[in-house]
């Protein structure tokens, strides 16, 4: 007992460190990725009314030209831009030297008459002096407005028309076409003159890009100034194109002025404080209102990861302007936490996610109203996820909520149906598709975090499942007992607000270990058959107790979820098979029994569901031995068994009250009376006297 309590203390200490650490890491991570591109606190759209009060210029600032106008002016002036080229004189020298060498060594050139060689060399020299350029560069410049380029020589650049240059093809044609009558053009073609014609006018990318940037800078990026204190716009006024341009300029200047290191540090501190407060609120909620979830590390990691993921997704979407923020399916946070934990926690987690995300998005008021409405509808529609159709139905209601709330907000703010941006409805439809696929996320979360959903519980409780089918064939009495225990426990769970689906499934599996030795359990024995006869009481007790260990082995073999395994482990707790223990004591008067031989391994129930299960199992089994089934006899039986369990302290670790236990007793009696009610004896038909 001391070791167990010390281990619990160690776990408690570790949890006190682990859970805050998870929250701190999430706060730091989100703060790091939080957008910091500016501090302009107003949102506006052209053609929509200004939602804030009177705005005056806080400082002097230029009115920047709209992007489209600025680009048009820059494109216009670039029509007069001339790219830069350089002449590589080494190419000319190399080509002429190669020709001179070949003229003496290669047969096809050596056989030419001296006047042919002299003509070719002079013509090559001429075309190289003019300049030879790539045909792609020639065509591009020829199509330009100026049809000119600049030849850079040292620090001087000379403008020349592109027609004064050759391409390789035009240079070759020049050599052939300019030949005098004394020179045969066919003989010239045999000299392979094209081998000595190469491009020597090369594009200077560095100088050209620099010159192009300087050329663009001649266009003034602003037109006019707004003086400090000048009125810009007042509440309710429509943001026209001119005002929109002024507001955009003010936003740009404000963001540029906030780019200093000192101001960025203050901004970072403010973001950290806001994120810390939101996560701190959620942490406090778990600590004081959901202590069981607070101590469950998997639940904490799951919820914090889910919140952090959607906040980071929002940050990335806003920072890089990937797509509309309304495509992000924030309802998944509500759906998953509602499915695996509870409604209140799901709502609190959703509020935390929505408020942190609203700090980054445009039109935060609109965003908060729409997303909170969707979160509430998600909770209403998913009281318990037990069928796939529920999620599909919820998805449609979520889509309808998006549409109705958005249109309602637009009509309230604009007062005109023509101002509604119908494209947003397409974003809602994409959001709806993502939520439809969240069913697959339920499966992934179950596998990753060891959770179990209502859908999985329904599937597990199907009596055609191989394991339950095997139980019904090998131990039919045990199977019937499990069904009766399931009915009792479900009724009590529903009355107490516990998880009825979980306890129903747990009841069906709690005795699967009896399949190992079915004949040793009373409910499977035929009249007159008792395999315990002749066995030592310790051996009989060992066989009975081992059905828990055998159940754990079978559950592991069939990959039964841990939540169901808990019912196998705890349905007897650390109690004793009293029949064999008392029989041993009676057979060995004055001796002390080794209690370890007569005690189940446990642990005792630690949840409301496992506590109800332990009570239902004991009551149902004992009710079979009653000589008569009256409400009084059933009441006495239920009180006797459950009071004994309470007195033994089997429910000390379970969150169940005396009031809950009394409710369970009342439900059990009511159900047992119904199960064992007497049937009406049908009268026999009397024959009429002859």
Short mmCIF file of N, CA and C in Angstrom, two decimals, residues 247-357:
data_model
loop_
_atom_site.label_atom_id
_atom_site.label_comp_id
_atom_site.label_asym_id
_atom_site.label_seq_id
_atom_site.Cartn_x
_atom_site.Cartn_y
_atom_site.Cartn_z
N UNK A 247 -6.49 55.13 -47.06
CA UNK A 247 -6.42 54.19 -45.93
C UNK A 247 -5.33 53.15 -46.16
N UNK A 248 -5.22 52.66 -47.39
CA UNK A 248 -4.17 51.68 -47.70
C UNK A 248 -2.79 52.29 -47.51
N UNK A 249 -2.64 53.56 -47.89
CA UNK A 249 -1.36 54.25 -47.71
C UNK A 249 -1.04 54.43 -46.23
N UNK A 250 -2.06 54.80 -45.44
CA UNK A 250 -1.86 54.94 -44.00
C UNK A 250 -1.47 53.61 -43.37
N UNK A 251 -2.13 52.54 -43.78
CA UNK A 251 -1.79 51.21 -43.26
C UNK A 251 -0.35 50.84 -43.61
N UNK A 252 0.05 51.11 -44.84
CA UNK A 252 1.40 50.77 -45.27
C UNK A 252 2.44 51.53 -44.47
N UNK A 253 2.22 52.83 -44.30
CA UNK A 253 3.18 53.64 -43.56
C UNK A 253 3.23 53.21 -42.09
N UNK A 254 2.05 52.91 -41.52
CA UNK A 254 1.99 52.48 -40.12
C UNK A 254 2.77 51.19 -39.92
N UNK A 255 2.60 50.24 -40.84
CA UNK A 255 3.30 48.96 -40.73
C UNK A 255 4.81 49.14 -40.92
N UNK A 256 5.20 50.05 -41.83
CA UNK A 256 6.62 50.31 -42.02
C UNK A 256 7.24 50.95 -40.78
N UNK A 257 6.48 51.85 -40.16
CA UNK A 257 7.00 52.53 -38.97
C UNK A 257 7.05 51.60 -37.77
N UNK A 258 6.25 50.53 -37.79
CA UNK A 258 6.27 49.57 -36.67
C UNK A 258 7.35 48.51 -36.86
N UNK A 259 8.12 48.62 -37.94
CA UNK A 259 9.11 47.60 -38.24
C UNK A 259 10.39 47.71 -37.47
N UNK A 260 10.57 48.74 -36.65
CA UNK A 260 11.79 48.88 -35.87
C UNK A 260 11.93 47.80 -34.82
N UNK A 261 13.15 47.54 -34.39
CA UNK A 261 13.42 46.47 -33.41
C UNK A 261 12.68 46.70 -32.11
N UNK A 262 12.71 47.93 -31.61
CA UNK A 262 12.07 48.22 -30.32
C UNK A 262 10.58 47.98 -30.39
N UNK A 263 9.94 48.53 -31.45
CA UNK A 263 8.49 48.36 -31.56
C UNK A 263 8.12 46.90 -31.79
N UNK A 264 8.94 46.17 -32.57
CA UNK A 264 8.67 44.75 -32.79
C UNK A 264 8.76 43.97 -31.49
N UNK A 265 9.68 44.34 -30.63
CA UNK A 265 9.81 43.66 -29.33
C UNK A 265 8.58 43.89 -28.48
N UNK A 266 8.06 45.13 -28.48
CA UNK A 266 6.83 45.40 -27.73
C UNK A 266 5.65 44.64 -28.31
N UNK A 267 5.60 44.58 -29.63
CA UNK A 267 4.53 43.83 -30.29
C UNK A 267 4.60 42.35 -29.92
N UNK A 268 5.81 41.81 -29.93
CA UNK A 268 6.02 40.41 -29.56
C UNK A 268 5.57 40.16 -28.13
N UNK A 269 5.89 41.09 -27.24
CA UNK A 269 5.48 40.95 -25.83
C UNK A 269 3.96 40.96 -25.71
N UNK A 270 3.31 41.86 -26.44
CA UNK A 270 1.85 41.93 -26.41
C UNK A 270 1.20 40.65 -26.91
N UNK A 271 1.73 40.10 -28.00
CA UNK A 271 1.20 38.85 -28.53
C UNK A 271 1.40 37.71 -27.53
N UNK A 272 2.57 37.67 -26.92
CA UNK A 272 2.86 36.63 -25.92
C UNK A 272 1.88 36.73 -24.75
N UNK A 273 1.60 37.95 -24.30
CA UNK A 273 0.69 38.13 -23.17
C UNK A 273 -0.73 37.66 -23.51
N UNK A 274 -1.19 37.99 -24.72
CA UNK A 274 -2.53 37.59 -25.12
C UNK A 274 -2.65 36.07 -25.25
N UNK A 275 -1.66 35.46 -25.89
CA UNK A 275 -1.69 34.00 -26.08
C UNK A 275 -1.56 33.31 -24.73
N UNK A 276 -0.70 33.83 -23.87
CA UNK A 276 -0.53 33.25 -22.54
C UNK A 276 -1.83 33.33 -21.75
N UNK A 277 -2.54 34.45 -21.86
CA UNK A 277 -3.80 34.60 -21.13
C UNK A 277 -4.83 33.59 -21.62
N UNK A 278 -4.95 33.41 -22.94
CA UNK A 278 -5.95 32.49 -23.47
C UNK A 278 -5.64 31.05 -23.08
N UNK A 279 -4.39 30.64 -23.24
CA UNK A 279 -4.03 29.28 -22.84
C UNK A 279 -4.10 29.13 -21.32
N UNK A 280 -3.75 30.20 -20.60
CA UNK A 280 -3.84 30.16 -19.15
C UNK A 280 -5.27 29.97 -18.67
N UNK A 281 -6.21 30.59 -19.38
CA UNK A 281 -7.63 30.43 -19.03
C UNK A 281 -8.07 28.98 -19.25
N UNK A 282 -7.64 28.40 -20.34
CA UNK A 282 -8.00 27.01 -20.61
C UNK A 282 -7.34 26.07 -19.60
N UNK A 283 -6.10 26.37 -19.25
CA UNK A 283 -5.39 25.58 -18.24
C UNK A 283 -6.13 25.64 -16.89
N UNK A 284 -6.56 26.85 -16.50
CA UNK A 284 -7.28 27.03 -15.23
C UNK A 284 -8.61 26.29 -15.26
N UNK A 285 -9.28 26.33 -16.40
CA UNK A 285 -10.55 25.61 -16.54
C UNK A 285 -10.35 24.11 -16.28
N UNK A 286 -9.33 23.53 -16.91
CA UNK A 286 -9.07 22.11 -16.70
C UNK A 286 -8.69 21.81 -15.25
N UNK A 287 -7.88 22.69 -14.67
CA UNK A 287 -7.38 22.46 -13.31
C UNK A 287 -8.50 22.44 -12.29
N UNK A 288 -9.46 23.37 -12.42
CA UNK A 288 -10.48 23.52 -11.39
C UNK A 288 -11.82 22.86 -11.74
N UNK A 289 -12.13 22.77 -13.03
CA UNK A 289 -13.44 22.25 -13.40
C UNK A 289 -13.39 20.87 -14.06
N UNK A 290 -12.22 20.46 -14.56
CA UNK A 290 -12.05 19.14 -15.15
C UNK A 290 -10.75 18.51 -14.63
N UNK A 291 -10.65 18.28 -13.32
CA UNK A 291 -9.39 17.74 -12.76
C UNK A 291 -9.02 16.38 -13.33
N UNK A 292 -10.03 15.56 -13.65
CA UNK A 292 -9.74 14.25 -14.23
C UNK A 292 -9.05 14.39 -15.59
N UNK A 293 -9.54 15.34 -16.40
CA UNK A 293 -8.91 15.58 -17.70
C UNK A 293 -7.52 16.21 -17.52
N UNK A 294 -7.39 17.06 -16.52
CA UNK A 294 -6.10 17.71 -16.24
C UNK A 294 -5.04 16.65 -15.92
N UNK A 295 -5.45 15.60 -15.20
CA UNK A 295 -4.49 14.55 -14.82
C UNK A 295 -4.24 13.55 -15.94
N UNK A 296 -5.08 13.59 -16.96
CA UNK A 296 -4.94 12.66 -18.07
C UNK A 296 -4.02 13.29 -19.13
N UNK A 297 -2.79 12.84 -19.17
CA UNK A 297 -1.79 13.48 -20.04
C UNK A 297 -2.16 13.38 -21.52
N UNK A 298 -2.68 12.23 -21.92
CA UNK A 298 -3.05 12.08 -23.32
C UNK A 298 -4.13 13.08 -23.71
N UNK A 299 -5.10 13.27 -22.83
CA UNK A 299 -6.17 14.22 -23.12
C UNK A 299 -5.62 15.65 -23.23
N UNK A 300 -4.72 15.99 -22.32
CA UNK A 300 -4.14 17.34 -22.33
C UNK A 300 -3.35 17.57 -23.62
N UNK A 301 -2.49 16.62 -23.98
CA UNK A 301 -1.68 16.75 -25.20
C UNK A 301 -2.58 16.84 -26.42
N UNK A 302 -3.60 16.01 -26.46
CA UNK A 302 -4.54 16.01 -27.60
C UNK A 302 -5.21 17.37 -27.76
N UNK A 303 -5.75 17.91 -26.67
CA UNK A 303 -6.46 19.19 -26.76
C UNK A 303 -5.53 20.34 -27.11
N UNK A 304 -4.37 20.40 -26.47
CA UNK A 304 -3.42 21.49 -26.74
C UNK A 304 -2.91 21.41 -28.18
N UNK A 305 -2.61 20.20 -28.65
CA UNK A 305 -2.16 20.03 -30.03
C UNK A 305 -3.23 20.47 -31.02
N UNK A 306 -4.47 20.12 -30.74
CA UNK A 306 -5.58 20.47 -31.63
C UNK A 306 -5.75 21.99 -31.70
N UNK A 307 -5.74 22.65 -30.55
CA UNK A 307 -5.87 24.11 -30.53
C UNK A 307 -4.69 24.76 -31.25
N UNK A 308 -3.49 24.31 -30.91
CA UNK A 308 -2.28 24.90 -31.50
C UNK A 308 -2.26 24.71 -33.01
N UNK A 309 -2.69 23.54 -33.48
CA UNK A 309 -2.67 23.27 -34.92
C UNK A 309 -3.54 24.28 -35.68
N UNK A 310 -4.76 24.50 -35.19
CA UNK A 310 -5.67 25.40 -35.92
C UNK A 310 -5.24 26.86 -35.79
N UNK A 311 -4.65 27.24 -34.66
CA UNK A 311 -4.15 28.61 -34.54
C UNK A 311 -2.96 28.82 -35.47
N UNK A 312 -2.06 27.83 -35.54
CA UNK A 312 -0.92 27.93 -36.44
C UNK A 312 -1.37 27.91 -37.90
N UNK A 313 -2.37 27.09 -38.22
CA UNK A 313 -2.91 27.07 -39.58
C UNK A 313 -3.47 28.44 -39.95
N UNK A 314 -4.13 29.09 -38.99
CA UNK A 314 -4.64 30.44 -39.22
C UNK A 314 -3.50 31.42 -39.47
N UNK A 315 -2.45 31.32 -38.64
CA UNK A 315 -1.30 32.22 -38.78
C UNK A 315 -0.65 32.08 -40.15
N UNK A 316 -0.46 30.84 -40.59
CA UNK A 316 0.17 30.59 -41.90
C UNK A 316 -0.74 31.08 -43.03
N UNK A 317 -2.03 30.82 -42.89
CA UNK A 317 -2.98 31.25 -43.93
C UNK A 317 -3.00 32.77 -44.07
N UNK A 318 -3.01 33.47 -42.94
CA UNK A 318 -3.05 34.94 -42.96
C UNK A 318 -1.72 35.52 -43.43
N UNK A 319 -0.62 34.96 -42.93
CA UNK A 319 0.70 35.52 -43.27
C UNK A 319 0.99 35.40 -44.75
N UNK A 320 0.69 34.24 -45.35
CA UNK A 320 1.02 34.01 -46.76
C UNK A 320 -0.18 34.18 -47.69
N UNK A 321 -1.33 34.58 -47.11
CA UNK A 321 -2.55 34.82 -47.89
C UNK A 321 -2.84 33.64 -48.82
N UNK A 322 -2.87 32.44 -48.24
CA UNK A 322 -3.03 31.21 -49.02
C UNK A 322 -4.45 31.07 -49.56
N UNK A 323 -5.45 31.28 -48.69
CA UNK A 323 -6.84 31.14 -49.09
C UNK A 323 -7.70 31.84 -48.05
N UNK A 324 -9.01 31.85 -48.29
CA UNK A 324 -9.92 32.50 -47.35
C UNK A 324 -9.90 31.78 -46.01
N UNK A 325 -9.97 32.55 -44.94
CA UNK A 325 -9.95 31.99 -43.59
C UNK A 325 -11.18 31.14 -43.33
N UNK A 326 -12.26 31.35 -44.10
CA UNK A 326 -13.49 30.60 -43.89
C UNK A 326 -13.43 29.19 -44.48
N UNK A 327 -12.35 28.86 -45.15
CA UNK A 327 -12.15 27.49 -45.63
C UNK A 327 -11.66 26.60 -44.49
N UNK A 328 -10.99 27.19 -43.50
CA UNK A 328 -10.43 26.41 -42.38
C UNK A 328 -11.59 25.86 -41.53
N UNK A 329 -11.66 24.53 -41.34
CA UNK A 329 -12.79 23.92 -40.61
C UNK A 329 -12.59 23.93 -39.10
N UNK A 330 -12.79 25.09 -38.48
CA UNK A 330 -12.61 25.21 -37.03
C UNK A 330 -13.57 24.31 -36.25
N UNK A 331 -14.69 23.92 -36.87
CA UNK A 331 -15.67 23.06 -36.17
C UNK A 331 -15.07 21.72 -35.80
N UNK A 332 -13.99 21.31 -36.46
CA UNK A 332 -13.36 20.02 -36.15
C UNK A 332 -12.85 20.02 -34.71
N UNK A 333 -12.38 21.17 -34.21
CA UNK A 333 -11.95 21.25 -32.81
C UNK A 333 -13.10 20.86 -31.89
N UNK A 334 -14.26 21.44 -32.15
CA UNK A 334 -15.44 21.15 -31.33
C UNK A 334 -15.86 19.69 -31.47
N UNK A 335 -15.89 19.20 -32.70
CA UNK A 335 -16.37 17.83 -32.96
C UNK A 335 -15.49 16.80 -32.26
N UNK A 336 -14.17 16.93 -32.41
CA UNK A 336 -13.27 15.92 -31.85
C UNK A 336 -13.27 15.95 -30.32
N UNK A 337 -13.21 17.14 -29.75
CA UNK A 337 -13.17 17.22 -28.28
C UNK A 337 -14.53 16.81 -27.70
N UNK A 338 -15.62 17.17 -28.38
CA UNK A 338 -16.94 16.73 -27.92
C UNK A 338 -17.05 15.22 -27.99
N UNK A 339 -16.52 14.61 -29.04
CA UNK A 339 -16.62 13.16 -29.22
C UNK A 339 -15.86 12.38 -28.16
N UNK A 340 -14.66 12.86 -27.81
CA UNK A 340 -13.80 12.08 -26.92
C UNK A 340 -13.78 12.57 -25.47
N UNK A 341 -14.26 13.80 -25.22
CA UNK A 341 -14.19 14.31 -23.85
C UNK A 341 -15.57 14.74 -23.40
N UNK A 342 -15.95 16.00 -23.52
CA UNK A 342 -17.30 16.42 -23.15
C UNK A 342 -17.64 17.76 -23.79
N UNK A 343 -18.91 18.16 -23.69
CA UNK A 343 -19.42 19.35 -24.38
C UNK A 343 -18.80 20.63 -23.85
N UNK A 344 -18.74 20.78 -22.53
CA UNK A 344 -18.26 22.04 -21.95
C UNK A 344 -16.79 22.27 -22.30
N UNK A 345 -16.00 21.21 -22.21
CA UNK A 345 -14.58 21.34 -22.58
C UNK A 345 -14.43 21.66 -24.05
N UNK A 346 -15.28 21.04 -24.88
CA UNK A 346 -15.23 21.32 -26.32
C UNK A 346 -15.53 22.78 -26.61
N UNK A 347 -16.53 23.34 -25.93
CA UNK A 347 -16.88 24.75 -26.13
C UNK A 347 -15.76 25.66 -25.66
N UNK A 348 -15.17 25.35 -24.50
CA UNK A 348 -14.09 26.20 -23.98
C UNK A 348 -12.87 26.14 -24.90
N UNK A 349 -12.53 24.95 -25.38
CA UNK A 349 -11.40 24.81 -26.30
C UNK A 349 -11.66 25.56 -27.61
N UNK A 350 -12.90 25.49 -28.09
CA UNK A 350 -13.25 26.19 -29.33
C UNK A 350 -13.16 27.70 -29.15
N UNK A 351 -13.64 28.21 -28.02
CA UNK A 351 -13.54 29.65 -27.75
C UNK A 351 -12.08 30.09 -27.71
N UNK A 352 -11.24 29.28 -27.07
CA UNK A 352 -9.80 29.60 -27.01
C UNK A 352 -9.21 29.68 -28.41
N UNK A 353 -9.55 28.71 -29.25
CA UNK A 353 -9.04 28.67 -30.63
C UNK A 353 -9.55 29.86 -31.43
N UNK A 354 -10.84 30.13 -31.32
CA UNK A 354 -11.47 31.20 -32.12
C UNK A 354 -10.92 32.57 -31.73
N UNK A 355 -10.80 32.83 -30.44
CA UNK A 355 -10.35 34.17 -30.00
C UNK A 355 -8.90 34.40 -30.39
N UNK A 356 -8.03 33.38 -30.22
CA UNK A 356 -6.64 33.55 -30.63
C UNK A 356 -6.53 33.74 -32.14
N UNK A 357 -7.33 33.00 -32.89
CA UNK A 357 -7.30 33.14 -34.36
C UNK A 357 -7.83 34.50 -34.79
#
